[in-house]
PDB file of C-alpha atoms in Angstrom:
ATOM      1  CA  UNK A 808     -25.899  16.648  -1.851  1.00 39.00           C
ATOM      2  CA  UNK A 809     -26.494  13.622   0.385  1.00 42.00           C
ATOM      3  CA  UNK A 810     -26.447  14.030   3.986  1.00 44.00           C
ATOM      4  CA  UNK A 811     -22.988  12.537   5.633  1.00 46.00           C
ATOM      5  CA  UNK A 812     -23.769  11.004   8.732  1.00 56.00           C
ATOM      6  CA  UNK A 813     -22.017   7.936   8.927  1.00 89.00           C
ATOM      7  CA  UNK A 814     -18.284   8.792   9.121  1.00 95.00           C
ATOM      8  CA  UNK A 815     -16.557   8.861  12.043  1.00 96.00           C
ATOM      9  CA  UNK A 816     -12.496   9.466  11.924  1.00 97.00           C
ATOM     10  CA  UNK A 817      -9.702   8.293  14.155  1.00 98.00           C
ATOM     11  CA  UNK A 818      -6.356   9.945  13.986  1.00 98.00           C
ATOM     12  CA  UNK A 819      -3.206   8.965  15.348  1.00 98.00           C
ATOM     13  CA  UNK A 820       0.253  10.402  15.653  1.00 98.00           C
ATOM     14  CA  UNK A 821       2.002   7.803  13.387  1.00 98.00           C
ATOM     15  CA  UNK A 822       1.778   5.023  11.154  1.00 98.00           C
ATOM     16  CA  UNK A 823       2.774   2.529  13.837  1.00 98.00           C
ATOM     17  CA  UNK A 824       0.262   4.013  16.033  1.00 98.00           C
ATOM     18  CA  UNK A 825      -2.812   3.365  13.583  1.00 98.00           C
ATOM     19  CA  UNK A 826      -1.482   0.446  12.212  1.00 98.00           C
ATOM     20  CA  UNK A 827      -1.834  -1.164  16.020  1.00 98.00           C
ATOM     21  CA  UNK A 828      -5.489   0.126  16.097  1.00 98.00           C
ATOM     22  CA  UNK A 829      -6.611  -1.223  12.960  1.00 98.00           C
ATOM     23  CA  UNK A 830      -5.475  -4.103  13.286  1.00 98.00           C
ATOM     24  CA  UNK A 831      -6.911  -4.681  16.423  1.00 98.00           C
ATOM     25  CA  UNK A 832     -10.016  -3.664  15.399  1.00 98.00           C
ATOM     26  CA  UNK A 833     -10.052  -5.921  12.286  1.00 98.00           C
ATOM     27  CA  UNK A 834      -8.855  -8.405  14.481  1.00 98.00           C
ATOM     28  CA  UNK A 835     -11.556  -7.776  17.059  1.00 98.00           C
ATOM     29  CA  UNK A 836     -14.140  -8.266  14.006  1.00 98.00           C
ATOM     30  CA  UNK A 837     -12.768 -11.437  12.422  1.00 98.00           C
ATOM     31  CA  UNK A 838     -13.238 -12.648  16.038  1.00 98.00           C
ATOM     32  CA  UNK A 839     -16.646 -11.661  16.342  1.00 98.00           C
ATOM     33  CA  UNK A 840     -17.822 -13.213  13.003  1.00 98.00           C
ATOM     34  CA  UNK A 841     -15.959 -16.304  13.934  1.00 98.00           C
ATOM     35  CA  UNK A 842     -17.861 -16.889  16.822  1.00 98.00           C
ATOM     36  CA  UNK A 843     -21.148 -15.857  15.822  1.00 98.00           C
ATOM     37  CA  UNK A 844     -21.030 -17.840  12.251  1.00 96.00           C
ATOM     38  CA  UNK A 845     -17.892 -19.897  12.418  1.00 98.00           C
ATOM     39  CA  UNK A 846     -15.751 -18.450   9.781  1.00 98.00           C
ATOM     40  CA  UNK A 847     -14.855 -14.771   8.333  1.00 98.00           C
ATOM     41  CA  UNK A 848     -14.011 -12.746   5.435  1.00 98.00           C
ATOM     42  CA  UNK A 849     -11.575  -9.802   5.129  1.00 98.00           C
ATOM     43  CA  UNK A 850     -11.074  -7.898   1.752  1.00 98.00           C
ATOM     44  CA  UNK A 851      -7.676  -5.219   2.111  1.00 98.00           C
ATOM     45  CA  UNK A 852      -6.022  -2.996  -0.712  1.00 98.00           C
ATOM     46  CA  UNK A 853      -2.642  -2.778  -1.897  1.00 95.00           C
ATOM     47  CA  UNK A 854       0.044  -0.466  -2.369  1.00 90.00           C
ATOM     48  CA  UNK A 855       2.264   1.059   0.276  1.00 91.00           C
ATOM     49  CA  UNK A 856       0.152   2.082   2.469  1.00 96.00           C
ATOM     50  CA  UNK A 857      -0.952  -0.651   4.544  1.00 97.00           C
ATOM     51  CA  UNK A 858       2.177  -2.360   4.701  1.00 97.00           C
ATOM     52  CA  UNK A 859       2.735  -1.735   8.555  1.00 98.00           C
ATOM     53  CA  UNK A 860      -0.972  -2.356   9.148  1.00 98.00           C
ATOM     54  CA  UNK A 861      -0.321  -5.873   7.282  1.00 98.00           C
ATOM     55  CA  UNK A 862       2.423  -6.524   9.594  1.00 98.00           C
ATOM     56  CA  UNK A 863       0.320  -5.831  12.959  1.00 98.00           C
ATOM     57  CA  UNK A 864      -2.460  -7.765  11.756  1.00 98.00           C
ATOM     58  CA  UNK A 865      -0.379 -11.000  11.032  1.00 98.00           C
ATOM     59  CA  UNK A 866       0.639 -11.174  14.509  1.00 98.00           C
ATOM     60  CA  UNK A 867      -2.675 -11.048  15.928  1.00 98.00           C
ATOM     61  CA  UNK A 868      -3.811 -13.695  17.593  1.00 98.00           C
ATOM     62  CA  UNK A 869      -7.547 -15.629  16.229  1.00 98.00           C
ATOM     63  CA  UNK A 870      -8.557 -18.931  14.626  1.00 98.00           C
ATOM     64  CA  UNK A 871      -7.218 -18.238  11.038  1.00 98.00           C
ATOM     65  CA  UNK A 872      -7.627 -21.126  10.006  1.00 98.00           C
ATOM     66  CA  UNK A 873     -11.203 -20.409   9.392  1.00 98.00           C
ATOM     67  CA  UNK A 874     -10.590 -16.788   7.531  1.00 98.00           C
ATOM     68  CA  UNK A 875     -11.058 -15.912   4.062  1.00 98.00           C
ATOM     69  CA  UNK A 876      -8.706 -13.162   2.864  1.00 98.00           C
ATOM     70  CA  UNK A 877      -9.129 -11.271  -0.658  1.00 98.00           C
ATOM     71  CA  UNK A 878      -8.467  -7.960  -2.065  1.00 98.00           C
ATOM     72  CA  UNK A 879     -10.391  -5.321  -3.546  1.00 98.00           C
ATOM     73  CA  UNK A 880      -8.592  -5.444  -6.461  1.00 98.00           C
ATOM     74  CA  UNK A 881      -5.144  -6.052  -8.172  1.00 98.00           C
ATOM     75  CA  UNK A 882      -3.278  -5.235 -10.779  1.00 98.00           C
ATOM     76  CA  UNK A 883      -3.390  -7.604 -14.015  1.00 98.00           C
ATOM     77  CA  UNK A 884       0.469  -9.152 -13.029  1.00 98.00           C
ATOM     78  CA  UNK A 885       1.095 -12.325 -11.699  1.00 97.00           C
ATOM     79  CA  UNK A 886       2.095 -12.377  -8.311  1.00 96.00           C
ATOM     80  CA  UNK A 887       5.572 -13.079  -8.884  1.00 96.00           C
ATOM     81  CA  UNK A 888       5.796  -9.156 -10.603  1.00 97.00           C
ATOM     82  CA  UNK A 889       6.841  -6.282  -8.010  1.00 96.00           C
ATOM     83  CA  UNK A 890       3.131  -4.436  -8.608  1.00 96.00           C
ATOM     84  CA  UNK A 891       1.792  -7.270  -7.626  1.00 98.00           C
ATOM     85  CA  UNK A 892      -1.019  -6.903  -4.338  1.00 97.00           C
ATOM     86  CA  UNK A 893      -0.914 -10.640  -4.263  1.00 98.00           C
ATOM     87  CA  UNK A 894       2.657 -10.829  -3.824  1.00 97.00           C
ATOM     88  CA  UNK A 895       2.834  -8.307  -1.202  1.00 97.00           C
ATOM     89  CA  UNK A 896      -0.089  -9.338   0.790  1.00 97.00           C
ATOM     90  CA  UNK A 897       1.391 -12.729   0.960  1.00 97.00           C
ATOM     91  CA  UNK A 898       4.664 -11.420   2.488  1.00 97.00           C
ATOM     92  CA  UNK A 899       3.410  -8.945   4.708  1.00 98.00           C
ATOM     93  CA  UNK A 900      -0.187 -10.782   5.704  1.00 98.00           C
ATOM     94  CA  UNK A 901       0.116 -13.872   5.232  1.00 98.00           C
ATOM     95  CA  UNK A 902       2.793 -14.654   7.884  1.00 98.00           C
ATOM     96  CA  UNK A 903       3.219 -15.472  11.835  1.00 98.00           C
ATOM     97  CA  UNK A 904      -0.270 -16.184  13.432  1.00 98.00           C
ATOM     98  CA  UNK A 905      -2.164 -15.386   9.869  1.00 98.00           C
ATOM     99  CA  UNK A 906       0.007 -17.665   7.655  1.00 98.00           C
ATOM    100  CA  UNK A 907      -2.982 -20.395   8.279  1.00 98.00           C
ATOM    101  CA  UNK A 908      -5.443 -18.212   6.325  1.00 98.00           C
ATOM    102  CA  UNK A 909      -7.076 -19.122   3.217  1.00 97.00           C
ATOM    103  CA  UNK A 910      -6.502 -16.625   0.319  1.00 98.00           C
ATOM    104  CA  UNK A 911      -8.658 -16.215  -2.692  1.00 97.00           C
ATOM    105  CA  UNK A 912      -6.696 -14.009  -5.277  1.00 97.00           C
ATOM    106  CA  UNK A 913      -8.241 -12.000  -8.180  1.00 98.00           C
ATOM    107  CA  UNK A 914      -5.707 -12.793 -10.486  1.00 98.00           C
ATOM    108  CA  UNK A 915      -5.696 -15.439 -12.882  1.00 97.00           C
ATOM    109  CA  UNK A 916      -3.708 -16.531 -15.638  1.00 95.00           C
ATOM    110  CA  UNK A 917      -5.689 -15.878 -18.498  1.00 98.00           C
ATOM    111  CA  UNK A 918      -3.910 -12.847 -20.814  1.00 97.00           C
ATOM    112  CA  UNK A 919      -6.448  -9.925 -19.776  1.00 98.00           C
ATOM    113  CA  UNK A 920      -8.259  -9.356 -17.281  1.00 98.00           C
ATOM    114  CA  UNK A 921     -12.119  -9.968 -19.315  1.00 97.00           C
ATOM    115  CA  UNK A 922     -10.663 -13.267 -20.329  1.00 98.00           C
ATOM    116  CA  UNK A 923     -10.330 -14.054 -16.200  1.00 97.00           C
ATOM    117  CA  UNK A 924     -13.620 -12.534 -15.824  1.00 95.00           C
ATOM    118  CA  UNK A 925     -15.624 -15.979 -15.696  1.00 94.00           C
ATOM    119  CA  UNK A 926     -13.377 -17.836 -13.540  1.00 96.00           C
ATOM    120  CA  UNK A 927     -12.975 -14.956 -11.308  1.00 95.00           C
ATOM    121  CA  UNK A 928     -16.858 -14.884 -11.305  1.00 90.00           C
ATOM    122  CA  UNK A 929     -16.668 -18.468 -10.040  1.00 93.00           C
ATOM    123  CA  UNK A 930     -14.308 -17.907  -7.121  1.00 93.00           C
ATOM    124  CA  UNK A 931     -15.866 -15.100  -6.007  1.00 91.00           C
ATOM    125  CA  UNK A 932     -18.955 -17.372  -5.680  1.00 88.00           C
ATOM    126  CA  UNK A 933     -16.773 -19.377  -3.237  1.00 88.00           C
ATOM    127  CA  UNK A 934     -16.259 -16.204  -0.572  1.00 94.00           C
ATOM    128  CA  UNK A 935     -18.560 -16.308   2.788  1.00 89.00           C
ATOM    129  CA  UNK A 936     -20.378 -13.002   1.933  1.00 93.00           C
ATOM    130  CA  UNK A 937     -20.852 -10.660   4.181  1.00 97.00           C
ATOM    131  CA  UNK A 938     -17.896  -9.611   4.510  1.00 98.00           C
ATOM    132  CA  UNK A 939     -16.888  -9.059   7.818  1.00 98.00           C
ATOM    133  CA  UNK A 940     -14.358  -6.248   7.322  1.00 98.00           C
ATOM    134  CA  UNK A 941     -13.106  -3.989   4.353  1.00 98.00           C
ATOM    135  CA  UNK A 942     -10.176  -1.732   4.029  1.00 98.00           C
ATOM    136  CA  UNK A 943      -9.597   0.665   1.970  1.00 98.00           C
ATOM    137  CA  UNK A 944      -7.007   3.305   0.614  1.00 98.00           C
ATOM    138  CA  UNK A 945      -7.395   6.313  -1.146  1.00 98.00           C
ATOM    139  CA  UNK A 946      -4.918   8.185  -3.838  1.00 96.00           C
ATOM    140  CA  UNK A 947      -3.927  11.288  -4.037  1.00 95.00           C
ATOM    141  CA  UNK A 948      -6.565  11.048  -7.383  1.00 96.00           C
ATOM    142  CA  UNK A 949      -9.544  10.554  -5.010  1.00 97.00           C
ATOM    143  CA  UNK A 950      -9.425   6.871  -6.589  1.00 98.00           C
ATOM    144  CA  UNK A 951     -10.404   3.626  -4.129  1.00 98.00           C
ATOM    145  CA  UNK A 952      -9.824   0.201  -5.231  1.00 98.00           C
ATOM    146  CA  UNK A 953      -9.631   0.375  -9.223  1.00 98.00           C
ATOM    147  CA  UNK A 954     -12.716   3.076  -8.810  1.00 98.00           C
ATOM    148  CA  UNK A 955      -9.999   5.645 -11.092  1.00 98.00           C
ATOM    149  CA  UNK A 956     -10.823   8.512 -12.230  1.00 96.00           C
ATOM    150  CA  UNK A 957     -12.020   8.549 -15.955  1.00 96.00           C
ATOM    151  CA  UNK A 958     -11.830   4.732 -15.806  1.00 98.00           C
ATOM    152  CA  UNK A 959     -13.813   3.092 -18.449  1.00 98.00           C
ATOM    153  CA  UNK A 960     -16.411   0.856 -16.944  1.00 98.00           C
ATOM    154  CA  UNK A 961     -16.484   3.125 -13.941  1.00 98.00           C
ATOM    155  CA  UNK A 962     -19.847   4.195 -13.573  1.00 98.00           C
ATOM    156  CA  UNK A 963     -20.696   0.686 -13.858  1.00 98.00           C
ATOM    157  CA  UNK A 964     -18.198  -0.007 -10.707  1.00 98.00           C
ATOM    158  CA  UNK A 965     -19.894   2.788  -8.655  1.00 98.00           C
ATOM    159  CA  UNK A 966     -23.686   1.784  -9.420  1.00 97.00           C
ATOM    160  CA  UNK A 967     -24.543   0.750  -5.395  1.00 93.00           C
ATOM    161  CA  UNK A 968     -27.031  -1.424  -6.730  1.00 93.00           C
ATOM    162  CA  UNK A 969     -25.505  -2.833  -9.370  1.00 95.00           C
ATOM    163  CA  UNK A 970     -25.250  -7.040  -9.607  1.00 94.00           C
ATOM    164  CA  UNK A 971     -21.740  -7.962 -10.826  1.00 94.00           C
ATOM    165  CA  UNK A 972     -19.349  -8.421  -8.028  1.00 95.00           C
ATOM    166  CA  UNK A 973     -15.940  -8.247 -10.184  1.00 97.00           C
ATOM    167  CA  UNK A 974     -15.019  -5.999 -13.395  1.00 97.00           C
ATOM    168  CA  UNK A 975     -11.956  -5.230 -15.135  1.00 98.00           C
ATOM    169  CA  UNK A 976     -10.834  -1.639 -14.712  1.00 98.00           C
ATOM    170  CA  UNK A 977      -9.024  -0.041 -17.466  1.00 98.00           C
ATOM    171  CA  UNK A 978      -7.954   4.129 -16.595  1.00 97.00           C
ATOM    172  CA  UNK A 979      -5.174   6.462 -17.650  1.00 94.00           C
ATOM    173  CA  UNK A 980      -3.498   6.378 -14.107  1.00 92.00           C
ATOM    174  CA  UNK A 981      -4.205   2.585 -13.547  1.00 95.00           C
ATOM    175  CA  UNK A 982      -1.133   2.017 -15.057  1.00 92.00           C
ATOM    176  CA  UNK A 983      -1.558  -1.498 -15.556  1.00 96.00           C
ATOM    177  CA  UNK A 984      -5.082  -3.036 -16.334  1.00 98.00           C
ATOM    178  CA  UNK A 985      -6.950  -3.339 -13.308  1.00 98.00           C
ATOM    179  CA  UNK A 986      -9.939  -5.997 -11.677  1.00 98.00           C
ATOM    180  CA  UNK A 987     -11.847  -4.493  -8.967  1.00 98.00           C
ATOM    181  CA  UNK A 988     -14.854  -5.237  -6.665  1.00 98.00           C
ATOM    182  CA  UNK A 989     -17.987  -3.646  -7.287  1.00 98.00           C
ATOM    183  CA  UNK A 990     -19.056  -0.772  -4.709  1.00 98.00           C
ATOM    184  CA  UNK A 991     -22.202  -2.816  -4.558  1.00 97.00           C
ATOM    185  CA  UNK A 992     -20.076  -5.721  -3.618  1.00 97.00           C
ATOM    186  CA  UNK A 993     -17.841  -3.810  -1.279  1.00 98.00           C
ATOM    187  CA  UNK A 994     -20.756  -2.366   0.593  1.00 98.00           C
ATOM    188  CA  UNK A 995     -21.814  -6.390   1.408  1.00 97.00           C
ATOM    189  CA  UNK A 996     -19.744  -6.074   4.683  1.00 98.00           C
ATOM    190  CA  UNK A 997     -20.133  -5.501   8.226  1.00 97.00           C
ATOM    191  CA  UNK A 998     -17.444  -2.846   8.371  1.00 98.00           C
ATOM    192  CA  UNK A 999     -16.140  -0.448   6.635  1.00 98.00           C
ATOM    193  CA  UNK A1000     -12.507   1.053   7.188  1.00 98.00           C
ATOM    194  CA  UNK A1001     -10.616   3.854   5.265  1.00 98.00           C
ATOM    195  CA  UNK A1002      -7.129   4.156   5.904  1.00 98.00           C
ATOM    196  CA  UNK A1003      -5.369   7.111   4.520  1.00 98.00           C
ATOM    197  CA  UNK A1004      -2.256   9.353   5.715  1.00 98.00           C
ATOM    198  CA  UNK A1005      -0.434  12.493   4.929  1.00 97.00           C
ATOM    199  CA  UNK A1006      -2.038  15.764   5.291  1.00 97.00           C
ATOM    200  CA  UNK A1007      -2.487  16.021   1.436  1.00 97.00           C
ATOM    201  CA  UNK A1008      -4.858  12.654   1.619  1.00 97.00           C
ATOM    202  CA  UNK A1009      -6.726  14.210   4.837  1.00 97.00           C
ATOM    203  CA  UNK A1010      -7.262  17.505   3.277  1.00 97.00           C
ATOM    204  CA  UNK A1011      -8.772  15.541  -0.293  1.00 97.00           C
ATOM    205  CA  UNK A1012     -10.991  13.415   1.814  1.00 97.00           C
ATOM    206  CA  UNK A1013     -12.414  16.547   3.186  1.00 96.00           C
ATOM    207  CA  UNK A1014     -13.039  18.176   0.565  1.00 97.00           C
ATOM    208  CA  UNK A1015     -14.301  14.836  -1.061  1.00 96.00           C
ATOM    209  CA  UNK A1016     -16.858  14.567   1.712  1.00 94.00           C
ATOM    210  CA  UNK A1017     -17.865  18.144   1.110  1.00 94.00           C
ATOM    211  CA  UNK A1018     -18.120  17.753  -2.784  1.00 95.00           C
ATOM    212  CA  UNK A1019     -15.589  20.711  -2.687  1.00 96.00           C
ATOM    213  CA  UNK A1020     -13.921  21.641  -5.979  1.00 95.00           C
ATOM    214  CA  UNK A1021     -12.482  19.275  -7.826  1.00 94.00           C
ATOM    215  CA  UNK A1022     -13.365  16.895  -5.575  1.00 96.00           C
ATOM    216  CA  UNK A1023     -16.945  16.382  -5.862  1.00 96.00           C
ATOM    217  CA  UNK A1024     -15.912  14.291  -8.817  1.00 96.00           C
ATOM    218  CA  UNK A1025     -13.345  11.884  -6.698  1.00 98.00           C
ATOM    219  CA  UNK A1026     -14.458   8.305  -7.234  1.00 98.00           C
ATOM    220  CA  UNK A1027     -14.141   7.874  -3.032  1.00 98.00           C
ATOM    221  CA  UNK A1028     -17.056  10.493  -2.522  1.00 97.00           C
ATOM    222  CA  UNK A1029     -19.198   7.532  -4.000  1.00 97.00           C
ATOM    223  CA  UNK A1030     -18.116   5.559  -0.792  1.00 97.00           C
ATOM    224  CA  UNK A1031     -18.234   8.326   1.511  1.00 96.00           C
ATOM    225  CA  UNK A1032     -21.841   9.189   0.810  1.00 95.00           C
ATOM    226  CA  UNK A1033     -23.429   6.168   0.389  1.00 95.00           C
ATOM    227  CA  UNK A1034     -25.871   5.453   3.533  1.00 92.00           C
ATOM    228  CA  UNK A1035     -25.622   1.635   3.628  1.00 95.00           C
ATOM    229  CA  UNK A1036     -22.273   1.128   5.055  1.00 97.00           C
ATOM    230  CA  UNK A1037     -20.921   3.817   8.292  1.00 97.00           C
ATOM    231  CA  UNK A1038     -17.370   4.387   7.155  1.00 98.00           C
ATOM    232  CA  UNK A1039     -14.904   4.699   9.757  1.00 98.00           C
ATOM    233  CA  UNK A1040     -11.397   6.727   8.597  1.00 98.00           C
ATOM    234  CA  UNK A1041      -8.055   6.178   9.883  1.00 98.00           C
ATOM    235  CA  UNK A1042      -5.632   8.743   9.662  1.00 98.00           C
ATOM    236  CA  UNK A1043      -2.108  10.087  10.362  1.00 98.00           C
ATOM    237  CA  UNK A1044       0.153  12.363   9.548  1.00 97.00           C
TER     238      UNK A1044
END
């Protein structure tokens, strides 16, 4: 079993109270990049989780004009569909002081998502890699961005060296088909973030880290002991 040394956790009483200190510290990052290389890239996840984390962050105050915002995957809808991580990013995120960001989506409008797979591929070539910061969520399946248990290209998603940047993601508890970053591409960032909360999601990721049980299979482990990338956990109750 790999060696974990690059995880360090932050816990806070509430949701309100880490959503403040994320988004800070994303902030603080997009800043940095900014100034060092003139523009930035942020990748987030979707689902309920980050919602008040989305809120703090789009009152923060930093050039946004020259950010780049994406996700680390969606759901096969169009953005106009309530699953949608496009839909809710953009009326959450993409408000106040952020509202002048730029945001690449990873859906398009082609049936599936292998038939967007090319002009994904193209986009993607458009995003100012590194990225500067990536957040990411965790279910209660030990699944991280489409990385789903039993999902059928998902070795081929975990592979930290493979090439491709994008796949589709089809999995029993996807629900809808999926398109995800890589974990190679993922790891291409200058921070790492993993924002969780509940006890049940704290006591998973423990046992996740420890390859403990049922666990040692979660898809997240892959992320939590890799040695590229130190991983940095925010949790509440």
């Amino acid at each position: 079993m790999p060696e974990i040394l690059n995880i360090t956790t932050h816990s806070f009483t509430d949701c309100h109270a880490l959503a403040a200190a994320l988004a800070e510290r994303v902030a603080e990052r997009l800043r940095e990049s900014i100034a060092e290389r003139g523009h930035a890239l942020l990748a987030v996840s979707g689902g309920s989780t980050p919602r008040h984390f989305f809120e703090r962050l789009s009152r923060q105050s930093l050039d946004w004009a020259k950010v780049q915002i994406t996700l680390v995957d969606e759901r096969w809808v169009p953005e106009t569909h309530e699953r949608s991580n496009a839909g809710m990013l953009k009326a959450l995120l993409l408000q106040h002081e952020a509202s002048a960001a730029q945001f690449v989506p990873l859906y398009t409008d082609a049936p599936t998502p292998e038939a967007g797979l090319a002009t994904l591929r193209t986009r993607m070539a458009s995003l100012a890699l590194p990225f500067d910061a990536v957040v990411l969520g965790m279910g209660n399946d030990g699944h991280t961005a489409s990385f789903f248990p039993d999902g059928d290209r998902l070795p081929e998603a975990l592979d930290a060296n493979g090439e491709a940047r994008v796949l589709p993601m089809r999995a029993p508890g996807a629900g809808e088909p999926r398109i995800t970053f890589t974990l190679s591409a993922l790891l291409q960032t200058r921070a790492l973030y993993l924002h969780i909360e509940g006890e049940t999601k704290r006591q998973l990721l423990a046992d996740a880290r420890l390859g403990l049980g049922e666990a040692a299979n979660f898809p997240v482990r892959a992320v939590l002991t890799q040695q590229r990338v130190p991983v940095a956990v925010y949790w509440c109750p």
